[in-house]
CSV table of C-alpha atoms in Angstrom, one decimal:
chain,number,residue,atom,x,y,z
V,1,MET,CA,13.4,20.0,-13.9
V,2,SER,CA,14.1,16.3,-14.3
V,3,SER,CA,12.1,13.2,-13.3
V,4,PRO,CA,12.2,11.8,-9.8
V,5,ALA,CA,12.7,8.2,-10.7
V,6,ILE,CA,15.4,8.8,-13.4
V,7,ASN,CA,17.5,11.0,-11.1
V,8,LEU,CA,17.1,8.4,-8.3
V,9,PHE,CA,18.6,5.6,-10.4
V,10,LEU,CA,22.2,6.8,-10.0
V,11,ALA,CA,21.8,7.4,-6.3
V,12,LEU,CA,20.1,4.1,-5.7
V,13,PHE,CA,22.7,2.2,-7.8
V,14,SER,CA,25.6,3.7,-5.8
V,15,PHE,CA,23.9,3.0,-2.5
V,16,LEU,CA,23.1,-0.6,-3.4
V,17,THR,CA,26.7,-1.2,-4.6
V,18,PHE,CA,28.0,0.0,-1.3
V,19,SER,CA,25.5,-2.1,0.6
V,20,ILE,CA,26.6,-5.3,-1.2
V,21,SER,CA,30.3,-4.7,-0.5
V,22,SER,CA,29.5,-4.1,3.1
V,23,SER,CA,27.1,-7.0,3.6
V,24,LEU,CA,29.6,-9.3,5.3
V,25,ALA,CA,30.0,-6.8,8.1
V,26,LEU,CA,26.3,-6.3,8.5
V,27,SER,CA,23.9,-8.4,10.5
V,28,GLN,CA,21.6,-10.7,8.4
V,29,THR,CA,18.7,-10.0,10.7
V,30,LYS,CA,16.1,-7.7,9.2
V,31,LYS,CA,15.3,-4.7,11.4
V,32,PRO,CA,11.7,-3.6,11.6
V,33,THR,CA,10.6,-0.3,10.1
V,34,THR,CA,11.1,2.6,12.4
V,35,VAL,CA,7.7,3.6,13.7
V,36,GLN,CA,6.5,6.5,15.9
V,37,THR,CA,3.0,7.7,16.7
V,38,LEU,CA,1.7,11.2,16.6
V,39,ASN,CA,-1.8,12.6,17.4
V,40,VAL,CA,-3.0,15.0,14.7
V,41,ALA,CA,-6.5,16.4,15.0
V,42,ALA,CA,-7.3,13.5,17.4
V,43,ALA,CA,-6.5,10.9,14.7
V,44,GLU,CA,-3.6,8.5,15.1
V,45,ILE,CA,-0.9,9.1,12.5
V,46,LYS,CA,2.0,6.7,12.1
V,47,MET,CA,5.5,8.0,11.3
V,48,VAL,CA,7.4,5.7,9.0
V,49,ASN,CA,10.7,5.8,7.3
V,50,PRO,CA,10.5,3.2,4.6
V,51,LYS,CA,13.7,1.2,4.2
V,52,LEU,CA,15.8,3.5,6.4
V,53,PRO,CA,19.5,3.0,5.6
V,54,PRO,CA,21.3,1.0,8.4
V,55,ARG,CA,23.1,3.2,10.9
V,56,SER,CA,26.4,1.5,10.0
V,57,LEU,CA,26.1,2.9,6.5
V,58,SER,CA,25.7,6.5,7.7
V,59,LEU,CA,28.9,8.6,7.4
V,60,THR,CA,27.8,10.9,10.2
V,61,SER,CA,26.1,10.8,13.6
V,62,SER,CA,23.8,13.7,12.5
V,63,LYS,CA,20.4,12.9,11.1
V,64,ARG,CA,20.7,15.8,8.7
V,65,TYR,CA,22.2,14.2,5.6
V,66,GLU,CA,19.3,14.7,3.3
V,67,GLY,CA,21.3,16.0,0.3
V,68,SER,CA,23.5,18.2,2.4
V,69,SER,CA,26.9,19.0,0.9
V,70,ASP,CA,29.6,21.6,1.0
V,71,LEU,CA,30.2,20.8,-2.6
V,72,VAL,CA,26.9,22.2,-3.8
V,73,HIS,CA,27.5,25.7,-5.0
V,74,LEU,CA,24.1,27.3,-5.4
V,75,ARG,CA,24.8,30.8,-6.6
V,76,TYR,CA,22.9,33.9,-7.3
V,77,HIS,CA,23.3,35.2,-10.9
V,78,MET,CA,21.8,38.7,-10.3
V,79,GLY,CA,18.4,38.1,-12.0
V,80,PRO,CA,15.0,38.7,-10.5
V,81,VAL,CA,12.9,36.5,-8.3
V,82,LEU,CA,9.1,36.7,-7.9
V,83,SER,CA,9.0,39.0,-4.9
V,84,SER,CA,5.9,41.0,-5.6
V,85,SER,CA,2.8,40.0,-3.6
V,86,PRO,CA,0.8,38.0,-4.4
V,87,ILE,CA,2.4,35.8,-7.0
V,88,ASN,CA,-0.4,35.4,-9.6
V,89,ILE,CA,-0.7,32.0,-11.2
V,90,TYR,CA,-2.7,31.7,-14.4
V,91,VAL,CA,-3.6,28.0,-14.8
V,92,ILE,CA,-4.1,26.5,-18.3
V,93,TRP,CA,-5.9,23.2,-18.3
V,94,TYR,CA,-4.9,21.5,-21.5
V,95,GLY,CA,-6.9,18.4,-22.5
V,96,ARG,CA,-9.8,16.8,-20.6
V,97,TRP,CA,-9.7,17.2,-16.9
V,98,SER,CA,-12.2,15.9,-14.4
V,99,ARG,CA,-13.6,18.2,-11.7
V,100,PRO,CA,-12.1,16.1,-8.8
V,101,HIS,CA,-8.6,16.3,-10.4
V,102,LYS,CA,-8.9,20.0,-10.9
V,103,ALA,CA,-10.1,20.5,-7.3
V,104,LEU,CA,-7.2,18.5,-5.9
V,105,ILE,CA,-4.6,20.7,-7.8
V,106,ARG,CA,-6.4,23.9,-6.9
V,107,ASP,CA,-6.4,22.9,-3.2
V,108,PHE,CA,-2.7,22.4,-3.3
V,109,LEU,CA,-2.1,25.8,-4.9
V,110,ASN,CA,-4.4,27.5,-2.4
V,111,SER,CA,-2.6,25.7,0.4
V,112,ILE,CA,0.6,27.6,-0.3
V,113,SER,CA,-0.8,30.7,1.4
V,114,ASP,CA,-3.0,29.0,3.9
V,115,ALA,CA,-1.5,29.7,7.3
V,116,LYS,CA,-4.4,27.9,9.1
V,117,ALA,CA,-3.5,24.4,8.0
V,118,PRO,CA,-1.9,22.3,10.9
V,119,SER,CA,1.8,21.7,11.0
V,120,PRO,CA,3.6,20.4,9.0
V,121,SER,CA,1.9,22.4,6.3
V,122,VAL,CA,2.3,23.3,2.6
V,123,ALA,CA,2.6,27.0,3.7
V,124,GLU,CA,5.5,26.1,6.0
V,125,TRP,CA,7.2,24.2,3.1
V,126,TRP,CA,6.9,27.4,1.0
V,127,ARG,CA,8.8,29.4,3.6
V,128,THR,CA,12.0,27.7,2.3
V,129,ALA,CA,11.3,29.1,-1.2
V,130,SER,CA,10.7,32.5,0.4
V,131,LEU,CA,14.2,32.6,1.7
V,132,TYR,CA,15.5,33.4,-1.8
V,133,THR,CA,16.1,37.1,-2.5
V,134,ASP,CA,17.0,39.3,-5.4
V,135,GLN,CA,19.8,41.9,-5.5
V,136,THR,CA,17.7,44.4,-3.7
V,137,GLY,CA,17.2,42.0,-0.8
V,138,ALA,CA,13.5,41.4,-1.6
V,139,ASN,CA,12.4,37.8,-0.8
V,140,VAL,CA,10.2,35.5,-2.8
V,141,SER,CA,6.6,36.3,-1.9
V,142,ARG,CA,4.8,34.0,0.6
V,143,SER,CA,1.5,34.8,-1.0
V,144,VAL,CA,0.4,32.8,-4.0
V,145,LEU,CA,-3.0,33.3,-5.8
V,146,ILE,CA,-4.8,31.5,-8.6
V,147,ALA,CA,-5.5,34.7,-10.6
V,148,GLY,CA,-7.1,33.1,-13.6
V,149,GLU,CA,-7.9,29.8,-15.3
V,150,TYR,CA,-8.5,28.6,-18.9
V,151,SER,CA,-9.6,25.2,-20.1
V,152,ASP,CA,-8.5,24.0,-23.6
V,153,ALA,CA,-10.5,20.7,-23.7
V,154,LYS,CA,-10.4,20.5,-27.5
V,155,TYR,CA,-6.6,20.1,-27.7
V,156,SER,CA,-6.3,23.2,-29.9
V,157,HIS,CA,-2.6,22.3,-30.6
V,158,GLY,CA,-3.0,18.6,-30.8
V,159,GLN,CA,-2.2,15.8,-28.3
V,160,HIS,CA,1.5,15.8,-28.8
V,161,LEU,CA,3.3,19.0,-27.7
V,162,THR,CA,6.9,20.1,-27.8
V,163,ARG,CA,8.9,22.7,-25.8
V,164,LEU,CA,8.2,25.1,-28.6
V,165,SER,CA,4.5,24.4,-29.2
V,166,ILE,CA,3.8,24.9,-25.5
V,167,GLN,CA,4.4,28.6,-26.2
V,168,GLU,CA,1.6,28.4,-28.8
V,169,VAL,CA,-0.7,26.8,-26.2
V,170,ILE,CA,0.1,29.7,-23.8
V,171,ALA,CA,-0.4,32.3,-26.5
V,172,SER,CA,-3.8,30.9,-27.5
V,173,ALA,CA,-5.0,30.7,-23.8
V,174,ALA,CA,-3.8,34.2,-23.0
V,175,ARG,CA,-5.8,35.6,-25.9
V,176,SER,CA,-8.9,33.5,-25.3
V,177,ALA,CA,-9.0,34.1,-21.6
V,178,SER,CA,-7.9,37.7,-21.8
V,179,PHE,CA,-5.2,37.1,-19.2
V,180,PRO,CA,-3.5,40.4,-18.3
V,181,VAL,CA,0.1,41.0,-19.2
V,182,ASP,CA,1.3,40.5,-15.6
V,183,HIS,CA,5.1,41.0,-15.9
V,184,ARG,CA,5.7,42.0,-12.3
V,185,ASN,CA,4.2,39.1,-10.4
V,186,GLY,CA,2.5,36.7,-12.8
V,187,MET,CA,3.3,33.2,-14.2
V,188,TYR,CA,1.6,30.6,-16.3
V,189,LEU,CA,1.1,27.0,-15.1
V,190,VAL,CA,0.3,24.7,-18.0
V,191,LEU,CA,-1.1,21.3,-17.0
V,192,THR,CA,-1.7,18.6,-19.6
V,193,SER,CA,-4.1,15.7,-19.1
V,194,HIS,CA,-3.1,12.0,-19.1
V,195,ASP,CA,-3.7,11.6,-22.8
V,196,VAL,CA,-1.3,14.4,-23.9
V,197,THR,CA,2.3,13.6,-24.7
V,198,MET,CA,5.2,16.0,-24.4
V,199,GLN,CA,8.6,16.1,-25.8
V,200,ASP,CA,11.0,14.2,-23.4
V,201,PHE,CA,8.1,13.5,-21.0
V,202,CYS,CA,8.6,10.3,-19.0
V,203,ARG,CA,12.1,9.9,-20.6
V,204,ALA,CA,13.9,12.9,-19.2
V,205,VAL,CA,11.3,15.2,-17.6
V,206,CYS,CA,8.1,15.2,-15.6
V,207,GLY,CA,7.9,19.0,-15.7
V,208,PHE,CA,9.9,22.0,-16.7
V,209,HIS,CA,9.9,25.7,-16.6
V,210,TYR,CA,11.1,28.6,-18.8
V,211,PHE,CA,9.8,31.9,-20.0
V,212,THR,CA,7.6,33.0,-23.0
V,213,PHE,CA,9.1,34.4,-26.2
V,214,PRO,CA,7.9,37.8,-27.3
V,215,SER,CA,7.9,36.6,-30.9
V,216,MET,CA,5.3,33.9,-30.0
V,217,VAL,CA,3.4,35.2,-27.0
V,218,GLY,CA,4.0,38.9,-27.4
V,219,TYR,CA,5.8,39.4,-24.1
V,220,THR,CA,8.2,37.6,-21.7
V,221,MET,CA,6.6,35.9,-18.7
V,222,PRO,CA,7.7,32.8,-16.7
V,223,TYR,CA,5.8,29.6,-17.1
V,224,ALA,CA,5.9,26.0,-15.9
V,225,TRP,CA,4.5,22.9,-17.5
V,226,VAL,CA,3.6,19.6,-15.7
V,227,GLY,CA,2.1,16.5,-17.3
V,228,GLN,CA,-0.3,14.0,-15.8
V,229,SER,CA,1.6,10.7,-15.8
V,230,GLY,CA,-1.0,8.3,-14.4
V,231,LYS,CA,-1.4,6.3,-17.7
V,232,GLN,CA,1.9,7.1,-19.3
V,233,CYS,CA,4.7,6.6,-16.8
V,234,PRO,CA,3.5,6.7,-13.1
V,235,GLU,CA,6.6,4.7,-12.1
V,236,VAL,CA,8.7,7.6,-13.4
V,237,CYS,CA,6.8,10.7,-12.6
V,238,ALA,CA,4.5,9.6,-9.8
V,239,TYR,CA,7.2,8.0,-7.6
V,240,PRO,CA,6.9,6.8,-4.8
V,241,PHE,CA,3.2,5.9,-5.5
V,242,ALA,CA,4.4,3.6,-8.3
V,243,LEU,CA,7.9,2.0,-8.6
V,244,PRO,CA,10.3,1.8,-11.5
V,245,GLY,CA,11.1,-1.8,-12.5
V,246,TYR,CA,14.8,-1.4,-11.8
V,247,MET,CA,14.1,-0.9,-8.1
V,248,GLY,CA,12.5,-4.3,-7.6
V,249,HIS,CA,12.4,-5.1,-4.0
V,250,GLY,CA,15.6,-3.2,-3.2
V,251,GLY,CA,14.0,0.2,-2.5
V,252,PRO,CA,11.1,1.6,-0.5
V,253,GLY,CA,7.8,-0.1,-1.1
V,254,GLU,CA,5.1,1.4,-3.2
V,255,LEU,CA,3.2,3.9,-1.1
V,256,ARG,CA,-0.5,4.8,-1.1
V,257,PRO,CA,-1.3,8.3,-2.4
V,258,PRO,CA,-2.9,10.7,0.1
V,259,ASN,CA,-5.9,11.5,-2.1
V,260,GLY,CA,-6.2,8.1,-3.8
V,261,GLU,CA,-5.0,9.5,-7.2
V,262,THR,CA,-1.6,8.1,-8.2
V,263,GLY,CA,-1.2,10.3,-11.3
V,264,VAL,CA,-2.5,13.5,-9.8
V,265,ASP,CA,-1.0,13.1,-6.3
V,266,GLY,CA,2.3,12.5,-8.1
V,267,MET,CA,1.7,15.5,-10.2
V,268,VAL,CA,1.2,17.7,-7.2
V,269,SER,CA,4.8,17.1,-6.0
V,270,VAL,CA,6.1,17.9,-9.5
V,271,ILE,CA,4.1,21.1,-9.5
V,272,GLY,CA,5.6,22.1,-6.2
V,273,HIS,CA,9.1,21.4,-7.6
V,274,GLU,CA,8.5,23.6,-10.6
V,275,LEU,CA,6.8,26.4,-8.7
V,276,ALA,CA,9.7,26.6,-6.3
V,277,GLU,CA,12.1,26.8,-9.2
V,278,VAL,CA,10.1,29.4,-11.1
V,279,VAL,CA,9.9,31.8,-8.2
V,280,SER,CA,13.6,31.5,-7.4
V,281,ASN,CA,14.8,31.5,-11.0
V,282,PRO,CA,12.0,32.8,-13.3
V,283,LEU,CA,14.2,34.0,-16.2
V,284,ILE,CA,17.0,31.4,-15.7
V,285,ASN,CA,19.4,34.0,-14.4
V,286,ALA,CA,18.8,34.0,-10.7
V,287,TRP,CA,19.4,31.1,-8.3
V,288,TYR,CA,21.0,27.9,-9.6
V,289,ALA,CA,24.1,25.7,-9.4
V,290,GLY,CA,26.4,25.0,-12.3
V,291,GLU,CA,27.8,27.2,-14.9
V,292,ASP,CA,25.4,26.3,-17.8
V,293,PRO,CA,22.2,28.3,-17.7
V,294,THR,CA,20.7,26.0,-20.4
V,295,ALA,CA,20.9,23.1,-17.9
V,296,PRO,CA,20.8,24.7,-14.5
V,297,THR,CA,20.6,22.6,-11.3
V,298,GLU,CA,17.9,24.4,-9.3
V,299,ILE,CA,16.5,24.3,-5.8
V,300,GLY,CA,14.1,21.4,-6.6
V,301,ASP,CA,16.6,19.4,-8.6
V,302,LEU,CA,19.0,19.3,-5.6
V,303,CYS,CA,16.3,17.5,-3.5
V,304,GLU,CA,14.8,15.1,-6.0
V,305,GLY,CA,13.1,12.2,-4.3
V,306,LEU,CA,13.6,13.5,-0.7
V,307,TYR,CA,10.4,13.8,1.4
V,308,GLY,CA,11.6,13.5,4.9
V,309,THR,CA,14.3,13.1,7.5
V,310,GLY,CA,16.7,10.3,6.7
V,311,GLY,CA,16.2,10.5,3.0
V,312,GLY,CA,18.9,9.8,0.5
V,313,GLY,CA,20.4,7.1,-1.6
V,314,GLY,CA,17.0,6.1,-3.0
V,315,TYR,CA,15.2,6.4,0.3
V,316,ILE,CA,12.4,9.0,0.6
V,317,GLY,CA,12.9,9.7,4.3
V,318,GLN,CA,10.4,9.7,7.2
V,319,VAL,CA,6.8,10.4,6.2
V,320,MET,CA,3.4,10.0,7.8
V,321,GLN,CA,0.6,7.5,7.2
V,322,ASP,CA,-3.0,7.7,8.3
V,323,ARG,CA,-5.0,4.8,9.5
V,324,GLY,CA,-5.9,3.9,6.0
V,325,GLY,CA,-2.3,3.6,5.0
V,326,LYS,CA,-2.3,6.8,2.9
V,327,THR,CA,1.1,8.5,2.9
V,328,PHE,CA,1.8,12.2,3.2
V,329,ASN,CA,4.2,14.7,4.7
V,330,MET,CA,2.2,18.0,4.6
V,331,ASN,CA,-1.2,19.2,5.5
V,332,GLY,CA,-3.1,21.6,3.3
V,333,LYS,CA,-6.3,23.6,2.9
V,334,GLY,CA,-9.6,22.1,3.9
V,335,GLY,CA,-8.1,19.0,5.5
V,336,ARG,CA,-6.2,18.0,2.4
V,337,LYS,CA,-2.9,16.0,2.7
V,338,PHE,CA,-0.1,16.0,0.2
V,339,LEU,CA,3.3,14.3,-0.3
V,340,VAL,CA,5.6,17.0,-1.7
V,341,GLN,CA,9.4,16.7,-2.2
V,342,TRP,CA,11.7,18.9,-0.1
V,343,ILE,CA,13.6,21.9,-1.6
V,344,TRP,CA,17.1,23.3,-1.0
V,345,ASN,CA,17.5,25.6,2.0
V,346,PRO,CA,20.2,28.2,1.3
V,347,ASN,CA,20.8,28.8,5.0
V,348,LEU,CA,21.2,25.2,6.0
V,349,LYS,CA,22.8,24.2,2.7
V,350,ALA,CA,20.7,21.1,2.8
V,351,CYS,CA,17.3,19.9,1.6
V,352,ALA,CA,14.5,20.9,4.1
V,353,GLY,CA,10.8,20.4,4.7
V,354,PRO,CA,8.3,21.2,7.4
V,355,ASN,CA,8.1,17.5,8.5
V,356,SER,CA,11.8,17.4,9.4
V,357,VAL,CA,12.5,15.9,12.9
V,358,ASP,CA,16.1,17.2,13.1
């Protein structure tokens, strides 16, 4: 539930410190970026791993070191997961949204259940989320549906929101749109436009999830909030399409977004992060690491900033670029392409995604 760039700072600082101390033993000759080619739908796709760490810095001969650790104790705390099919998402568009931006996000959500998209696909990425089960053995559903939408273009609760006032936004939308009380397989997805600020947004979070309070909404249902960071903090919440100042020239170069929208393309990855955590930990009593349910480390948090094989220490891993230089790691519905962070695989005990080459 935290921001990609903020969490990457500690990993990158540690990696750079180790690199400096080892510099006398390393060759001063810069090695070219690792490049492979792949034919997808008759178009040349370039496989790149921006700033792949030198082999001499790897602690293992295996390629699978993307967040893997025997020290990560992700545990099940006996709560429910969203296992009923389909998972119904009720989208609340708060603020002013353009049609193209809405279409881009809808296409991502609809890609989760689209088995027709070529590999590596968003649907294949979601299979990792579907590995999580409840105490009956029921898996998270592979089927996700946009069950309803509501637009609040008049900022009914102002342009500065808090974690508490987001409940009021949900309550107003649920009443106005006549959303059903969908306890069994429903969730709200609140998306705020670029001119709406949120408590802790850009400083500590790019998105978060929780559940509604009966005292404010009338019932308990899980929800996620994600903000559009394009004009507020793209270097924090739309990484790697914009770079934090502290990375300078020491990290991966700024990448071109797959759909030409830095803020919304970055938002898509945060939406994926939060959705994966909602379905596996909807009431904050199911799957997470750590002993504090008020600050759980969840399946998206464990893989912050990892998008491909070879990722870690501030490096995003191997991804794909089309002829126009746009970067992606997954295919979606209707020919869409997305760059979405990996999530924790409980079987591999490592971060995983459909574009893995391990």
